[in-house]
Amino acid sequence: MQEEVFHEVADEFITLANQLSDDWATPMFGAAFMYAAARYNAFLALDNTGSAEERRRALDYLTDQFRRMVQENLGELA
């Protein structure tokens, strides 16, 4: 995936989140946004995995990626 397209799609989600967050308390909205991402990625993982071991590996991958993305953004935004 091209990095430019990746960031463009991410920016679309951030724009929508900024619009929606005007109507909701920040901590609740942030949790809901994170839950939605987790739910969507769980759906994708289940569609592409079969065994319990494959699901465990998918969970490990998703958890690691989320941690890396948060660390990257904390560094950039600080």
C-alpha positions as a Python dict, from the first residue, in 0.01 Angstrom:
ca = {
    (1, 'M'): (0, 0, 0),
    (2, 'Q'): (135, 340, -88),
    (3, 'E'): (211, 547, 219),
    (4, 'E'): (47, 856, 71),
    (5, 'V'): (-283, 674, 10),
    (6, 'F'): (-261, 513, 355),
    (7, 'H'): (-230, 854, 523),
    (8, 'E'): (-505, 1001, 304),
    (9, 'V'): (-748, 730, 419),
    (10, 'A'): (-639, 775, 782),
    (11, 'D'): (-695, 1151, 750),
    (12, 'E'): (-1050, 1086, 628),
    (13, 'F'): (-1120, 886, 944),
    (14, 'I'): (-963, 1157, 1159),
    (15, 'T'): (-1175, 1425, 990),
    (16, 'L'): (-1491, 1224, 1057),
    (17, 'A'): (-1380, 1163, 1416),
    (18, 'N'): (-1321, 1535, 1468),
    (19, 'Q'): (-1669, 1614, 1336),
    (20, 'L'): (-1837, 1350, 1552),
    (21, 'S'): (-1639, 1434, 1864),
    (22, 'D'): (-1805, 1776, 1882),
    (23, 'D'): (-2120, 1600, 2009),
    (24, 'W'): (-1959, 1356, 2255),
    (25, 'A'): (-1738, 1370, 2563),
    (26, 'T'): (-1376, 1316, 2456),
    (27, 'P'): (-1294, 1009, 2673),
    (28, 'M'): (-1613, 827, 2569),
    (29, 'F'): (-1571, 917, 2204),
    (30, 'G'): (-1207, 806, 2200),
    (31, 'A'): (-1305, 473, 2354),
    (32, 'A'): (-1589, 428, 2106),
    (33, 'F'): (-1359, 509, 1812),
    (34, 'M'): (-1102, 259, 1938),
    (35, 'Y'): (-1376, -4, 1990),
    (36, 'A'): (-1502, 47, 1634),
    (37, 'A'): (-1150, -4, 1496),
    (38, 'A'): (-1107, -317, 1710),
    (39, 'R'): (-1442, -456, 1600),
    (40, 'Y'): (-1372, -394, 1232),
    (41, 'N'): (-1025, -550, 1253),
    (42, 'A'): (-1163, -849, 1446),
    (43, 'F'): (-1413, -899, 1165),
    (44, 'L'): (-1132, -890, 908),
    (45, 'A'): (-918, -1127, 1115),
    (46, 'L'): (-1200, -1379, 1151),
    (47, 'D'): (-1262, -1364, 778),
    (48, 'N'): (-896, -1449, 712),
    (49, 'T'): (-818, -1698, 988),
    (50, 'G'): (-946, -2040, 1077),
    (51, 'S'): (-770, -2199, 1367),
    (52, 'A'): (-733, -2068, 1721),
    (53, 'E'): (-358, -2038, 1659),
    (54, 'E'): (-414, -1820, 1350),
    (55, 'R'): (-651, -1599, 1552),
    (56, 'R'): (-389, -1570, 1828),
    (57, 'R'): (-128, -1465, 1573),
    (58, 'A'): (-372, -1213, 1424),
    (59, 'L'): (-436, -1070, 1772),
    (60, 'D'): (-63, -1047, 1840),
    (61, 'Y'): (-8, -873, 1507),
    (62, 'L'): (-291, -624, 1558),
    (63, 'T'): (-185, -548, 1914),
    (64, 'D'): (176, -493, 1807),
    (65, 'Q'): (73, -268, 1517),
    (66, 'F'): (-156, -58, 1738),
    (67, 'R'): (119, -13, 1997),
    (68, 'R'): (366, 94, 1724),
    (69, 'M'): (117, 338, 1573),
    (70, 'V'): (40, 496, 1911),
    (71, 'Q'): (412, 525, 1993),
    (72, 'E'): (482, 683, 1654),
    (73, 'N'): (205, 936, 1695),
    (74, 'L'): (298, 1020, 2053),
    (75, 'G'): (649, 1098, 1926),
    (76, 'E'): (524, 1308, 1636),
    (77, 'L'): (261, 1501, 1829),
    (78, 'A'): (465, 1571, 2143),
}
